Coordinates of C-alpha atoms in Angstrom, one line a residue:
X1 CA 99.5 113.0 94.2
X2 CA 100.3 116.6 95.0
X3 CA 97.5 118.9 96.1
X4 CA 97.9 122.7 96.5
X5 CA 95.5 124.1 99.1
X6 CA 95.1 127.9 99.1
X7 CA 92.0 128.5 101.1
X8 CA 90.1 127.2 104.1
X9 CA 87.3 126.0 101.9
X10 CA 89.7 123.8 100.0
X11 CA 91.3 122.5 103.2
X12 CA 87.8 121.7 104.6
X13 CA 86.9 119.7 101.6
X14 CA 90.3 117.9 101.5
X15 CA 90.2 116.8 105.2
X16 CA 86.7 115.3 104.7
X17 CA 87.6 113.7 101.5
X18 CA 90.7 112.0 103.0
X19 CA 88.7 110.7 105.9
X20 CA 85.9 109.3 103.6
X21 CA 88.5 107.8 101.2
X22 CA 89.6 105.6 104.1
X23 CA 85.9 104.8 105.0
X24 CA 86.4 106.3 108.4
X25 CA 83.6 107.8 110.4
X26 CA 84.2 111.0 112.2
X27 CA 84.2 109.0 115.5
X28 CA 86.9 106.6 114.1
X29 CA 89.1 109.6 113.3
X30 CA 88.4 111.2 116.6
X31 CA 89.4 108.1 118.4
X32 CA 92.7 107.9 116.5
X33 CA 93.4 111.6 117.3
X34 CA 92.3 111.4 120.9
X35 CA 89.6 113.9 120.3
X36 CA 85.8 114.0 120.6
X37 CA 83.6 113.4 117.5
X38 CA 82.2 116.9 117.9
X39 CA 85.8 118.3 117.6
X40 CA 86.2 116.5 114.3
X41 CA 82.9 118.0 113.2
X42 CA 84.3 121.5 114.1
X43 CA 87.6 120.8 112.2
X44 CA 85.8 119.6 109.1
X45 CA 83.4 122.6 109.2
X46 CA 86.1 125.2 110.0
X47 CA 89.7 124.0 109.7
X48 CA 90.9 127.6 110.4
X49 CA 90.1 126.9 114.1
X50 CA 92.4 123.9 114.4
X51 CA 95.9 124.3 115.9
X52 CA 98.9 123.7 113.7
X53 CA 99.9 120.7 115.8
X54 CA 96.4 119.1 115.5
X55 CA 96.6 119.7 111.7
X56 CA 100.0 118.0 111.5
X57 CA 98.6 115.1 113.6
X58 CA 95.5 114.8 111.5
X59 CA 97.4 114.6 108.2
X60 CA 99.9 112.1 109.7
X61 CA 97.0 109.9 110.9
X62 CA 95.5 110.2 107.4
X63 CA 98.7 109.2 105.8
X64 CA 99.4 112.5 104.2
X65 CA 102.7 114.4 104.1
X66 CA 102.6 118.1 104.1
X67 CA 104.9 120.9 103.0
X68 CA 104.6 124.6 103.5
X69 CA 105.6 127.1 100.8
X70 CA 106.1 130.7 102.0
X71 CA 106.0 133.4 99.3
X72 CA 107.2 136.9 99.8
X73 CA 107.0 140.0 97.5
X74 CA 109.5 141.9 99.7
X75 CA 112.3 143.2 97.6
X76 CA 114.2 145.0 100.4
X77 CA 117.2 142.7 100.3
X78 CA 117.1 141.8 96.6
X79 CA 119.5 142.8 93.9
X80 CA 117.9 144.7 91.0
X81 CA 118.0 141.7 88.7
X82 CA 116.4 139.2 91.0
X83 CA 112.8 138.1 90.7
X84 CA 110.0 139.5 92.8
X85 CA 109.1 136.3 94.5
X86 CA 111.1 134.2 96.9
X87 CA 109.8 130.8 97.5
X88 CA 110.9 128.8 100.6
X89 CA 109.7 125.4 101.2
X90 CA 109.8 124.0 104.7
X91 CA 109.7 120.3 105.1
X92 CA 107.3 119.6 107.9
X93 CA 108.2 115.8 108.2
X94 CA 110.0 116.5 111.5
X95 CA 107.1 118.3 112.9
X96 CA 104.8 115.5 111.8
X97 CA 107.0 112.9 113.5
X98 CA 107.1 115.0 116.6
X99 CA 103.3 115.2 116.6
X100 CA 103.0 111.5 116.2
X101 CA 105.5 110.8 118.9
X102 CA 103.6 113.2 121.2
X103 CA 100.3 111.4 120.4
X104 CA 101.8 108.0 121.0
X105 CA 103.3 109.1 124.3
X106 CA 99.7 110.0 125.4
X107 CA 98.4 106.5 124.6

């Protein structure tokens, strides 16, 4: 299932929902991530404060793949007949794998 998240509020709800769908407590997720339970509370309350690496690790542990879409309205290098929006999708699977490998190396 593909979910598009466009705000911190949506991300907050999605993180908590993914954890609960697996019947994990905050402490269980914290242990898997190598964080404190209070840090998971912070992440669920305000995901804007989480580092990108932690977010990648979190989604990887929760079994979720993530892609990033960058949109730009900049027309400076466009021909007159091109559209106003460019959409670039970056596959973050490599970054997720690196986050997992880094986490496994710490264990």
